[in-house]
PDB file of C-alpha atoms and ligand atoms in Angstrom:
ATOM      1  CA  MET A   1      12.449 -16.921   3.202  1.00 33.00           C
ATOM      2  CA  THR A   2       8.800 -16.031   2.095  1.00 33.00           C
ATOM      3  CA  SER A   3       6.338 -17.335  -0.236  1.00 33.00           C
ATOM      4  CA  ASN A   4       3.432 -19.129   0.993  1.00 33.00           C
ATOM      5  CA  ALA A   5       0.232 -20.488  -0.802  1.00 32.00           C
ATOM      6  CA  GLU A   6      -1.941 -17.456   0.028  1.00 43.00           C
ATOM      7  CA  HIS A   7      -2.860 -15.034  -2.862  1.00 45.00           C
ATOM      8  CA  ALA A   8      -2.299 -11.166  -2.434  1.00 47.00           C
ATOM      9  CA  PRO A   9      -5.791  -9.688  -2.254  1.00 46.00           C
ATOM     10  CA  GLU A  10      -7.858  -8.608  -5.280  1.00 48.00           C
ATOM     11  CA  ALA A  11      -7.511  -4.711  -5.879  1.00 41.00           C
ATOM     12  CA  PRO A  12      -9.835  -2.771  -3.725  1.00 45.00           C
ATOM     13  CA  ARG A  13     -13.140  -1.239  -5.601  1.00 56.00           C
ATOM     14  CA  GLN A  14     -13.962   1.328  -3.144  1.00 71.00           C
ATOM     15  CA  VAL A  15     -12.313   2.737   0.052  1.00 78.00           C
ATOM     16  CA  ASP A  16     -12.210   0.422   2.754  1.00 80.00           C
ATOM     17  CA  LEU A  17     -12.116   2.078   6.154  1.00 80.00           C
ATOM     18  CA  ASP A  18     -12.571  -1.353   8.408  1.00 85.00           C
ATOM     19  CA  LYS A  19      -8.735  -2.537   7.205  1.00 90.00           C
ATOM     20  CA  PRO A  20      -5.770  -0.363   7.315  1.00 94.00           C
ATOM     21  CA  SER A  21      -4.269   0.076   3.314  1.00 94.00           C
ATOM     22  CA  SER A  22      -0.618  -0.118   2.990  1.00 94.00           C
ATOM     23  CA  ALA A  23      -0.965   3.301   1.020  1.00 94.00           C
ATOM     24  CA  ARG A  24      -2.522   5.214   3.764  1.00 94.00           C
ATOM     25  CA  ILE A  25      -0.039   3.422   6.674  1.00 95.00           C
ATOM     26  CA  TYR A  26       3.108   4.481   4.568  1.00 95.00           C
ATOM     27  CA  ASP A  27       1.532   7.944   4.114  1.00 95.00           C
ATOM     28  CA  TRP A  28       1.517   7.925   8.144  1.00 96.00           C
ATOM     29  CA  TYR A  29       5.241   6.873   8.213  1.00 96.00           C
ATOM     30  CA  LEU A  30       6.022   9.506   6.185  1.00 96.00           C
ATOM     31  CA  GLY A  31       4.341  12.197   8.404  1.00 94.00           C
ATOM     32  CA  GLY A  32       1.636  12.644   5.919  1.00 92.00           C
ATOM     33  CA  THR A  33      -2.069  13.308   6.782  1.00 90.00           C
ATOM     34  CA  THR A  34      -4.139  11.258   4.380  1.00 90.00           C
ATOM     35  CA  ASN A  35      -4.815   8.392   6.340  1.00 91.00           C
ATOM     36  CA  TYR A  36      -7.524   7.101   8.557  1.00 91.00           C
ATOM     37  CA  VAL A  37      -7.769   6.111  12.467  1.00 92.00           C
ATOM     38  CA  VAL A  38      -7.534   2.502  11.210  1.00 94.00           C
ATOM     39  CA  ASP A  39      -4.237   3.403   9.599  1.00 94.00           C
ATOM     40  CA  GLN A  40      -2.918   5.511  12.250  1.00 95.00           C
ATOM     41  CA  ILE A  41      -3.758   2.698  15.082  1.00 96.00           C
ATOM     42  CA  PHE A  42      -1.974   0.178  12.822  1.00 96.00           C
ATOM     43  CA  GLY A  43       1.165   2.820  12.205  1.00 97.00           C
ATOM     44  CA  GLU A  44       1.678   3.165  15.836  1.00 97.00           C
ATOM     45  CA  LYS A  45       1.455  -0.410  16.530  1.00 96.00           C
ATOM     46  CA  ALA A  46       4.033  -0.829  13.872  1.00 96.00           C
ATOM     47  CA  ASP A  47       6.211   1.576  15.118  1.00 97.00           C
ATOM     48  CA  ARG A  48       6.257  -0.160  18.580  1.00 96.00           C
ATOM     49  CA  GLN A  49       6.969  -3.296  16.869  1.00 95.00           C
ATOM     50  CA  PHE A  50       9.997  -2.282  14.559  1.00 96.00           C
ATOM     51  CA  PRO A  51      10.959   1.093  15.776  1.00 96.00           C
ATOM     52  CA  LEU A  52      12.664   1.959  12.437  1.00 97.00           C
ATOM     53  CA  ILE A  53       9.793   1.573  10.300  1.00 97.00           C
ATOM     54  CA  LYS A  54       9.338   5.571   9.886  1.00 97.00           C
ATOM     55  CA  PRO A  55      13.150   6.144   8.675  1.00 97.00           C
ATOM     56  CA  LEU A  56      13.220   3.153   6.872  1.00 97.00           C
ATOM     57  CA  ALA A  57       9.897   4.499   4.793  1.00 97.00           C
ATOM     58  CA  MET A  58      11.728   7.855   4.581  1.00 97.00           C
ATOM     59  CA  SER A  59      15.138   6.193   3.665  1.00 97.00           C
ATOM     60  CA  ASN A  60      13.134   4.430   0.741  1.00 98.00           C
ATOM     61  CA  ARG A  61      11.374   7.546  -0.405  1.00 97.00           C
ATOM     62  CA  GLN A  62      14.830   9.250  -0.706  1.00 97.00           C
ATOM     63  CA  TRP A  63      16.011   6.238  -2.787  1.00 98.00           C
ATOM     64  CA  LEU A  64      12.916   6.941  -4.973  1.00 98.00           C
ATOM     65  CA  GLY A  65      14.282  10.524  -5.542  1.00 98.00           C
ATOM     66  CA  ARG A  66      17.712   9.448  -6.353  1.00 98.00           C
ATOM     67  CA  VAL A  67      16.746   7.049  -9.236  1.00 98.00           C
ATOM     68  CA  VAL A  68      14.239   9.504 -10.682  1.00 98.00           C
ATOM     69  CA  ARG A  69      17.047  12.053 -10.727  1.00 98.00           C
ATOM     70  CA  ALA A  70      19.649   9.524 -12.215  1.00 98.00           C
ATOM     71  CA  ALA A  71      17.018   8.458 -14.939  1.00 98.00           C
ATOM     72  CA  LEU A  72      16.870  11.924 -15.867  1.00 98.00           C
ATOM     73  CA  ASP A  73      20.643  12.447 -15.837  1.00 98.00           C
ATOM     74  CA  ALA A  74      20.607   9.429 -18.495  1.00 98.00           C
ATOM     75  CA  GLY A  75      18.298  10.899 -20.817  1.00 98.00           C
ATOM     76  CA  ILE A  76      15.199   9.157 -19.546  1.00 98.00           C
ATOM     77  CA  ARG A  77      11.981  11.657 -19.633  1.00 98.00           C
ATOM     78  CA  GLN A  78       9.352   9.231 -19.364  1.00 98.00           C
ATOM     79  CA  PHE A  79       8.002   7.505 -15.810  1.00 98.00           C
ATOM     80  CA  LEU A  80       5.644   4.600 -14.880  1.00 99.00           C
ATOM     81  CA  ASP A  81       5.177   4.659 -11.064  1.00 98.00           C
ATOM     82  CA  LEU A  82       3.345   1.508  -9.809  1.00 98.00           C
ATOM     83  CA  GLY A  83       2.272   1.443  -6.561  1.00 98.00           C
ATOM     84  CA  SER A  84       2.848   5.268  -6.362  1.00 98.00           C
ATOM     85  CA  GLY A  85       1.035   5.496  -3.257  1.00 96.00           C
ATOM     86  CA  VAL A  86      -0.477   8.462  -1.575  1.00 94.00           C
ATOM     87  CA  PRO A  87       1.119  11.576  -2.973  1.00 92.00           C
ATOM     88  CA  THR A  88       2.991  12.674   0.307  1.00 89.00           C
ATOM     89  CA  VAL A  89       6.388  14.053  -0.700  1.00 92.00           C
ATOM     90  CA  GLY A  90       8.993  13.812  -2.957  1.00 95.00           C
ATOM     91  CA  ASN A  91       6.400  12.935  -5.815  1.00 97.00           C
ATOM     92  CA  VAL A  92       7.950  11.749  -9.216  1.00 98.00           C
ATOM     93  CA  HIS A  93       6.479  14.549 -11.233  1.00 98.00           C
ATOM     94  CA  GLU A  94       7.920  17.341  -8.245  1.00 97.00           C
ATOM     95  CA  ILE A  95      11.439  15.794  -8.612  1.00 97.00           C
ATOM     96  CA  VAL A  96      11.015  15.950 -12.726  1.00 98.00           C
ATOM     97  CA  ARG A  97      10.039  19.574 -12.257  1.00 97.00           C
ATOM     98  CA  GLU A  98      12.877  20.602  -9.753  1.00 96.00           C
ATOM     99  CA  HIS A  99      15.949  18.306 -11.591  1.00 97.00           C
ATOM    100  CA  ALA A 100      14.897  19.135 -15.353  1.00 96.00           C
ATOM    101  CA  PRO A 101      13.013  22.197 -15.285  1.00 94.00           C
ATOM    102  CA  GLY A 102      11.729  23.277 -18.576  1.00 90.00           C
ATOM    103  CA  GLU A 103      12.119  19.488 -20.159  1.00 91.00           C
ATOM    104  CA  GLU A 104       9.451  17.761 -21.905  1.00 94.00           C
ATOM    105  CA  ALA A 105       8.753  15.212 -19.447  1.00 98.00           C
ATOM    106  CA  ARG A 106       5.878  12.443 -18.888  1.00 98.00           C
ATOM    107  CA  VAL A 107       4.953  10.880 -15.379  1.00 98.00           C
ATOM    108  CA  VAL A 108       2.001   8.306 -14.997  1.00 98.00           C
ATOM    109  CA  TYR A 109       1.079   7.186 -11.265  1.00 98.00           C
ATOM    110  CA  VAL A 110      -0.634   4.017 -10.925  1.00 98.00           C
ATOM    111  CA  ASP A 111      -2.102   2.636  -7.875  1.00 97.00           C
ATOM    112  CA  TYR A 112      -5.237   0.578  -6.961  1.00 95.00           C
ATOM    113  CA  GLU A 113      -5.886   2.164  -3.511  1.00 93.00           C
ATOM    114  CA  PRO A 114      -8.774   4.579  -4.370  1.00 92.00           C
ATOM    115  CA  VAL A 115      -7.572   7.172  -1.585  1.00 90.00           C
ATOM    116  CA  ALA A 116      -4.067   7.410  -3.292  1.00 94.00           C
ATOM    117  CA  VAL A 117      -5.623   7.690  -6.693  1.00 95.00           C
ATOM    118  CA  ALA A 118      -7.941  10.387  -6.024  1.00 93.00           C
ATOM    119  CA  HIS A 119      -5.425  12.330  -3.933  1.00 92.00           C
ATOM    120  CA  SER A 120      -2.766  11.832  -7.004  1.00 95.00           C
ATOM    121  CA  GLU A 121      -5.775  13.460  -9.058  1.00 95.00           C
ATOM    122  CA  ILE A 122      -6.518  16.357  -7.088  1.00 93.00           C
ATOM    123  CA  ILE A 123      -2.477  17.382  -6.901  1.00 94.00           C
ATOM    124  CA  LEU A 124      -1.953  17.130 -10.491  1.00 96.00           C
ATOM    125  CA  ASP A 125      -5.311  19.175 -11.333  1.00 95.00           C
ATOM    126  CA  ARG A 126      -4.473  21.573  -8.820  1.00 94.00           C
ATOM    127  CA  GLN A 127      -1.002  21.882  -9.975  1.00 95.00           C
ATOM    128  CA  GLY A 128      -2.312  22.103 -13.654  1.00 96.00           C
ATOM    129  CA  ILE A 129      -0.104  19.555 -14.904  1.00 96.00           C
ATOM    130  CA  THR A 130      -2.461  16.997 -16.296  1.00 97.00           C
ATOM    131  CA  LYS A 131      -0.931  17.622 -19.989  1.00 97.00           C
ATOM    132  CA  TRP A 132       2.068  15.952 -18.693  1.00 98.00           C
ATOM    133  CA  ALA A 133       1.472  13.833 -15.655  1.00 98.00           C
ATOM    134  CA  GLY A 134      -1.479  11.351 -14.921  1.00 98.00           C
ATOM    135  CA  VAL A 135      -3.213   8.700 -12.595  1.00 98.00           C
ATOM    136  CA  VAL A 136      -4.266   5.623 -13.539  1.00 98.00           C
ATOM    137  CA  ARG A 137      -6.398   3.241 -10.983  1.00 97.00           C
ATOM    138  CA  ALA A 138      -5.211  -0.089 -11.528  1.00 97.00           C
ATOM    139  CA  ASP A 139      -3.691  -3.640 -10.403  1.00 97.00           C
ATOM    140  CA  LEU A 140       0.281  -3.907 -11.155  1.00 98.00           C
ATOM    141  CA  ARG A 141      -0.363  -7.481 -11.655  1.00 98.00           C
ATOM    142  CA  ASP A 142      -2.312  -6.447 -14.733  1.00 98.00           C
ATOM    143  CA  PRO A 143       0.192  -4.751 -16.963  1.00 98.00           C
ATOM    144  CA  GLU A 144      -1.785  -4.969 -20.199  1.00 98.00           C
ATOM    145  CA  ASP A 145      -4.564  -2.955 -18.173  1.00 98.00           C
ATOM    146  CA  ILE A 146      -2.208  -0.346 -17.647  1.00 98.00           C
ATOM    147  CA  PHE A 147      -0.626  -0.077 -21.173  1.00 98.00           C
ATOM    148  CA  ALA A 148      -4.530   0.048 -22.628  1.00 98.00           C
ATOM    149  CA  SER A 149      -5.916   2.614 -20.306  1.00 98.00           C
ATOM    150  CA  PRO A 150      -6.184   5.880 -22.133  1.00 98.00           C
ATOM    151  CA  VAL A 151      -4.222   7.840 -19.607  1.00 98.00           C
ATOM    152  CA  THR A 152      -0.982   5.869 -20.352  1.00 98.00           C
ATOM    153  CA  ARG A 153      -1.692   5.808 -23.968  1.00 98.00           C
ATOM    154  CA  LYS A 154      -1.847   9.452 -24.019  1.00 98.00           C
ATOM    155  CA  LEU A 155       1.452  10.201 -21.930  1.00 98.00           C
ATOM    156  CA  ILE A 156       3.790   7.361 -22.533  1.00 98.00           C
ATOM    157  CA  ASP A 157       5.616   6.299 -25.848  1.00 98.00           C
ATOM    158  CA  PHE A 158       6.913   2.848 -25.369  1.00 98.00           C
ATOM    159  CA  SER A 159       9.084   2.825 -28.416  1.00 98.00           C
ATOM    160  CA  LYS A 160      11.477   5.513 -26.087  1.00 98.00           C
ATOM    161  CA  PRO A 161      12.884   4.675 -23.025  1.00 98.00           C
ATOM    162  CA  VAL A 162      10.813   4.791 -19.993  1.00 98.00           C
ATOM    163  CA  CYS A 163      11.731   4.495 -16.359  1.00 98.00           C
ATOM    164  CA  VAL A 164       9.469   1.863 -14.472  1.00 99.00           C
ATOM    165  CA  LEU A 165       9.343   2.170 -10.726  1.00 99.00           C
ATOM    166  CA  MET A 166       8.337  -0.502  -8.732  1.00 98.00           C
ATOM    167  CA  VAL A 167       9.615   1.044  -5.281  1.00 98.00           C
ATOM    168  CA  SER A 168       8.466  -0.670  -1.794  1.00 98.00           C
ATOM    169  CA  VAL A 169       5.485  -2.279  -3.696  1.00 98.00           C
ATOM    170  CA  LEU A 170       6.624  -5.980  -4.605  1.00 98.00           C
ATOM    171  CA  HIS A 171       6.246  -6.935  -1.229  1.00 96.00           C
ATOM    172  CA  PHE A 172       2.783  -6.819  -1.254  1.00 96.00           C
ATOM    173  CA  VAL A 173       2.740  -8.865  -4.284  1.00 97.00           C
ATOM    174  CA  GLY A 174       3.382 -12.154  -3.371  1.00 94.00           C
ATOM    175  CA  GLY A 175       1.829 -15.991  -2.711  1.00 88.00           C
ATOM    176  CA  GLY A 176       0.181 -17.273  -5.745  1.00 91.00           C
ATOM    177  CA  ASP A 177       1.559 -14.276  -7.855  1.00 96.00           C
ATOM    178  CA  ASP A 178       4.155 -14.876 -10.384  1.00 97.00           C
ATOM    179  CA  VAL A 179       6.566 -11.712  -9.773  1.00 98.00           C
ATOM    180  CA  PRO A 180       9.174 -12.495 -12.183  1.00 97.00           C
ATOM    181  CA  GLY A 181       6.701 -13.169 -14.589  1.00 98.00           C
ATOM    182  CA  ILE A 182       4.696  -9.669 -13.967  1.00 98.00           C
ATOM    183  CA  VAL A 183       8.268  -8.263 -14.475  1.00 98.00           C
ATOM    184  CA  ALA A 184       8.710  -9.902 -17.468  1.00 98.00           C
ATOM    185  CA  ARG A 185       5.492  -8.584 -19.004  1.00 98.00           C
ATOM    186  CA  TYR A 186       6.602  -4.842 -18.304  1.00 98.00           C
ATOM    187  CA  ARG A 187      10.326  -5.475 -19.526  1.00 98.00           C
ATOM    188  CA  ARG A 188       9.193  -6.765 -22.782  1.00 97.00           C
ATOM    189  CA  LYS A 189       7.439  -3.875 -23.499  1.00 98.00           C
ATOM    190  CA  LEU A 190       9.975  -1.322 -22.819  1.00 98.00           C
ATOM    191  CA  ALA A 191      12.185  -0.207 -25.765  1.00 98.00           C
ATOM    192  CA  PRO A 192      15.896  -0.918 -25.334  1.00 98.00           C
ATOM    193  CA  GLY A 193      17.655   1.581 -22.457  1.00 98.00           C
ATOM    194  CA  SER A 194      14.555   1.630 -20.423  1.00 98.00           C
ATOM    195  CA  TRP A 195      15.201   1.294 -16.535  1.00 98.00           C
ATOM    196  CA  TRP A 196      13.140  -0.838 -14.235  1.00 98.00           C
ATOM    197  CA  ALA A 197      13.951  -0.043 -10.627  1.00 98.00           C
ATOM    198  CA  ALA A 198      12.741  -1.710  -7.464  1.00 98.00           C
ATOM    199  CA  SER A 199      13.072  -1.724  -3.906  1.00 98.00           C
ATOM    200  CA  HIS A 200      12.102  -4.447  -1.566  1.00 98.00           C
ATOM    201  CA  ILE A 201      11.991  -4.998   2.352  1.00 96.00           C
ATOM    202  CA  THR A 202      14.555  -8.070   3.491  1.00 96.00           C
ATOM    203  CA  THR A 203      15.865  -9.420   6.483  1.00 96.00           C
ATOM    204  CA  ASP A 204      19.094 -10.716   5.259  1.00 96.00           C
ATOM    205  CA  ASP A 205      22.040  -8.489   6.685  1.00 95.00           C
ATOM    206  CA  ALA A 206      19.634  -7.594   9.571  1.00 95.00           C
ATOM    207  CA  PRO A 207      20.615  -7.913  13.294  1.00 95.00           C
ATOM    208  CA  ALA A 208      18.666 -10.747  14.917  1.00 96.00           C
ATOM    209  CA  GLU A 209      16.643  -8.236  16.852  1.00 96.00           C
ATOM    210  CA  GLY A 210      15.500  -6.223  13.688  1.00 96.00           C
ATOM    211  CA  ALA A 211      15.088  -9.331  11.622  1.00 96.00           C
ATOM    212  CA  ALA A 212      12.551 -10.523  14.232  1.00 97.00           C
ATOM    213  CA  GLN A 213      10.915  -7.255  14.468  1.00 96.00           C
ATOM    214  CA  ILE A 214      10.320  -7.063  10.709  1.00 95.00           C
ATOM    215  CA  SER A 215       9.168 -10.527  10.521  1.00 95.00           C
ATOM    216  CA  ALA A 216       6.600  -9.760  13.197  1.00 95.00           C
ATOM    217  CA  LEU A 217       5.701  -6.602  11.135  1.00 95.00           C
ATOM    218  CA  ALA A 218       5.247  -8.803   8.080  1.00 93.00           C
ATOM    219  CA  GLU A 219       3.137 -10.726  10.184  1.00 93.00           C
ATOM    220  CA  SER A 220       0.846  -7.900  11.258  1.00 94.00           C
ATOM    221  CA  TYR A 221       0.211  -6.814   7.496  1.00 93.00           C
ATOM    222  CA  ARG A 222      -1.519 -10.078   7.196  1.00 90.00           C
ATOM    223  CA  ASN A 223      -4.515  -8.188   8.900  1.00 89.00           C
ATOM    224  CA  THR A 224      -4.306  -5.206   6.596  1.00 92.00           C
ATOM    225  CA  GLN A 225      -5.547  -4.812   2.832  1.00 91.00           C
ATOM    226  CA  ASN A 226      -2.219  -5.760   1.657  1.00 91.00           C
ATOM    227  CA  PRO A 227      -0.388  -8.717   3.340  1.00 93.00           C
ATOM    228  CA  ALA A 228       3.397  -8.646   2.998  1.00 95.00           C
ATOM    229  CA  TRP A 229       6.281 -10.747   1.940  1.00 94.00           C
ATOM    230  CA  LEU A 230       9.960 -10.809   2.863  1.00 95.00           C
ATOM    231  CA  ARG A 231      12.452 -11.648   0.069  1.00 96.00           C
ATOM    232  CA  ASP A 232      16.343 -12.323   0.118  1.00 97.00           C
ATOM    233  CA  ARG A 233      18.705 -11.214  -2.252  1.00 98.00           C
ATOM    234  CA  ALA A 234      18.831 -14.320  -4.445  1.00 98.00           C
ATOM    235  CA  GLU A 235      15.156 -13.852  -5.143  1.00 98.00           C
ATOM    236  CA  PHE A 236      15.315 -10.283  -5.776  1.00 98.00           C
ATOM    237  CA  GLU A 237      18.125 -10.100  -7.965  1.00 98.00           C
ATOM    238  CA  SER A 238      16.316 -12.966 -10.152  1.00 98.00           C
ATOM    239  CA  TRP A 239      13.782 -10.639 -11.292  1.00 98.00           C
ATOM    240  CA  PHE A 240      16.125  -8.652 -13.090  1.00 98.00           C
ATOM    241  CA  ASP A 241      16.669 -11.433 -15.358  1.00 94.00           C
ATOM    242  CA  GLY A 242      17.149  -9.942 -19.162  1.00 92.00           C
ATOM    243  CA  MET A 243      18.450  -6.558 -18.050  1.00 98.00           C
ATOM    244  CA  ASP A 244      21.791  -4.886 -16.996  1.00 98.00           C
ATOM    245  CA  LEU A 245      22.255  -4.001 -13.729  1.00 98.00           C
ATOM    246  CA  VAL A 246      23.084   0.013 -13.406  1.00 98.00           C
ATOM    247  CA  PRO A 247      25.752   0.707 -11.133  1.00 98.00           C
ATOM    248  CA  PRO A 248      26.357   0.138  -8.454  1.00 98.00           C
ATOM    249  CA  GLY A 249      23.887  -3.120  -9.163  1.00 98.00           C
ATOM    250  CA  ILE A 250      21.972  -4.625  -6.318  1.00 98.00           C
ATOM    251  CA  VAL A 251      22.895  -3.287  -3.077  1.00 98.00           C
ATOM    252  CA  HIS A 252      21.271  -2.017   0.303  1.00 97.00           C
ATOM    253  CA  LEU A 253      19.421   1.223  -0.916  1.00 95.00           C
ATOM    254  CA  THR A 254      21.419   3.558   1.379  1.00 96.00           C
ATOM    255  CA  ASP A 255      24.341   2.546  -0.402  1.00 97.00           C
ATOM    256  CA  TRP A 256      22.638   3.156  -4.260  1.00 98.00           C
ATOM    257  CA  ARG A 257      24.402   6.566  -5.268  1.00 98.00           C
ATOM    258  CA  PRO A 258      23.790   8.226  -1.927  1.00 96.00           C
ATOM    259  CA  ASP A 259      24.034  12.087  -2.486  1.00 93.00           C
ATOM    260  CA  ALA A 260      26.035  14.031  -0.387  1.00 88.00           C
ATOM    261  CA  VAL A 261      23.140  16.169   0.826  1.00 88.00           C
ATOM    262  CA  GLU A 262      19.731  15.043   0.717  1.00 92.00           C
ATOM    263  CA  THR A 263      17.133  17.485   0.918  1.00 92.00           C
ATOM    264  CA  LEU A 264      13.834  15.514   1.243  1.00 95.00           C
ATOM    265  CA  PHE A 265      14.215  14.259   5.323  1.00 94.00           C
ATOM    266  CA  PRO A 266      17.627  15.792   5.630  1.00 93.00           C
ATOM    267  CA  LYS A 267      18.025  14.803   9.232  1.00 92.00           C
ATOM    268  CA  LEU A 268      17.488  11.301   8.641  1.00 93.00           C
ATOM    269  CA  LYS A 269      20.209   8.889  10.031  1.00 88.00           C
ATOM    270  CA  ALA A 270      20.001   6.485   7.004  1.00 86.00           C
ATOM    271  CA  GLU A 271      22.817   4.029   8.476  1.00 88.00           C
ATOM    272  CA  SER A 272      20.237   2.879  10.979  1.00 91.00           C
ATOM    273  CA  VAL A 273      18.286   1.587   8.591  1.00 95.00           C
ATOM    274  CA  ARG A 274      20.906   0.068   5.958  1.00 95.00           C
ATOM    275  CA  PRO A 275      20.410  -3.428   5.991  1.00 95.00           C
ATOM    276  CA  PHE A 276      16.532  -3.680   5.817  1.00 96.00           C
ATOM    277  CA  TYR A 277      16.109  -3.005   1.935  1.00 97.00           C
ATOM    278  CA  TRP A 278      17.488  -4.303  -1.227  1.00 98.00           C
ATOM    279  CA  ALA A 279      17.229  -1.907  -4.257  1.00 98.00           C
ATOM    280  CA  GLY A 280      18.546  -2.006  -8.015  1.00 98.00           C
ATOM    281  CA  VAL A 281      18.098  -0.697 -11.318  1.00 98.00           C
ATOM    282  CA  GLY A 282      18.204  -2.837 -14.237  1.00 98.00           C
ATOM    283  CA  GLN A 283      18.409  -1.472 -17.930  1.00 98.00           C
ATOM    284  CA  VAL A 284      16.681  -3.154 -20.678  1.00 98.00           C
ATOM    285  CA  ARG A 285      19.148  -4.643 -23.290  1.00 94.00           C
ATOM    286  CA  GLU A 286      19.257  -3.544 -26.979  1.00 83.00           C
TER     287      GLU A 286
HETATM  288  C1  SAM B   1       4.575   1.567   0.517  1.00 70.15           C
HETATM  289  S1  SAM B   1       3.644   2.182  -0.482  1.00 70.15           S
HETATM  290  C2  SAM B   1       5.130   2.803  -1.478  1.00 70.15           C
HETATM  291  C3  SAM B   1       4.723   4.102  -2.221  1.00 70.15           C
HETATM  292  C4  SAM B   1       5.851   4.510  -3.260  1.00 70.15           C
HETATM  293  N1  SAM B   1       6.210   3.654  -4.384  1.00 70.15           N
HETATM  294  C5  SAM B   1       7.261   4.739  -2.332  1.00 70.15           C
HETATM  295  O1  SAM B   1       7.884   3.445  -2.479  1.00 70.15           O
HETATM  296  O2  SAM B   1       7.194   5.860  -1.840  1.00 70.15           O
HETATM  297  C6  SAM B   1       3.307   0.832  -1.542  1.00 70.15           C
HETATM  298  C7  SAM B   1       1.892   1.151  -2.522  1.00 70.15           C
HETATM  299  O3  SAM B   1       1.796   0.206  -3.293  1.00 70.15           O
HETATM  300  C8  SAM B   1       0.326  -0.063  -3.912  1.00 70.15           C
HETATM  301  N2  SAM B   1       0.152  -1.333  -4.316  1.00 70.15           N
HETATM  302  C9  SAM B   1       0.294  -2.545  -3.471  1.00 70.15           C
HETATM  303  N3  SAM B   1       0.085  -3.629  -4.326  1.00 70.15           N
HETATM  304  C10 SAM B   1      -0.461  -2.901  -5.670  1.00 70.15           C
HETATM  305  C11 SAM B   1      -0.755  -3.568  -6.621  1.00 70.15           C
HETATM  306  N4  SAM B   1      -0.990  -4.733  -6.718  1.00 70.15           N
HETATM  307  N5  SAM B   1      -1.477  -3.136  -7.675  1.00 70.15           N
HETATM  308  C12 SAM B   1      -1.046  -1.425  -7.606  1.00 70.15           C
HETATM  309  N6  SAM B   1      -0.698  -0.898  -6.617  1.00 70.15           N
HETATM  310  C13 SAM B   1      -0.486  -1.584  -5.553  1.00 70.15           C
HETATM  311  C14 SAM B   1      -0.119   0.310  -2.377  1.00 70.15           C
HETATM  312  O4  SAM B   1      -1.884   0.672  -2.698  1.00 70.15           O
HETATM  313  C15 SAM B   1       0.520   1.625  -1.851  1.00 70.15           C
HETATM  314  O5  SAM B   1      -0.030   2.803  -2.483  1.00 70.15           O
END
């Protein structure tokens, strides 16, 4: 599947209300309100094109929560959430606070979409937690800018394990972008024991109708600020080079350590969306 010669777009400099943005559309899928008419119109069309899109987004958000809790259980206390999106529900700092109350933890959110960044800043400020959580507006394709940001330097100690999250974001990085090279630049910065977690939309095991619908939806994203690329399992797996896969390895995200009871979107019937995402966590070697 995939790549074509086109580059993913430059990071937006200011709010673009002419074209829908993946951050705000995703907020709409999750039932949030930080989106504009242009995003809502796109979301409604996406919902008609692929009626599982909302449950798929919710299931991805549940996976993010399971990974953060697993990282905390493994002793990791620092999180770098790349392509963090609009803070809708189940945000990393909230999961940290709930799952490891009283623990010293650090969270840095990174996104290049101005509305996502502005709302993240407001939430952290309102919650009075800027001592341990911060936001960087940056393009994840420029890791060195993110490492050099004063927020990252203040909050993240790269000599200790960090959980780097690239959840539902790499399908917006493609064309001329060197995804394995970008991932390797993060991996090289990380201390042994760090985690790199990624989820990615796919059609590998999808029924023909669903695969056709997702492909049509990916085409529609070409008219947004964030064109999307589909990948197969082999390509996704190759990005974990130099890392050991954390059990259960690379699986459909609904199969990655499912919780008996989900508190986020408890009514979601995740089985229906099972074939449409790959997910995995790699641990940086000694
Ligand atoms: C579908 S949302 C995912 C949000 C969150 N990670 C989650 O899974 O719940 C994708 C986010 O990635 C952001 N994004 C896409 N490409 C990016 C890039 N090159 N650098 C930084 N953020 C990016 C978008 O602005 C959007 O907020």
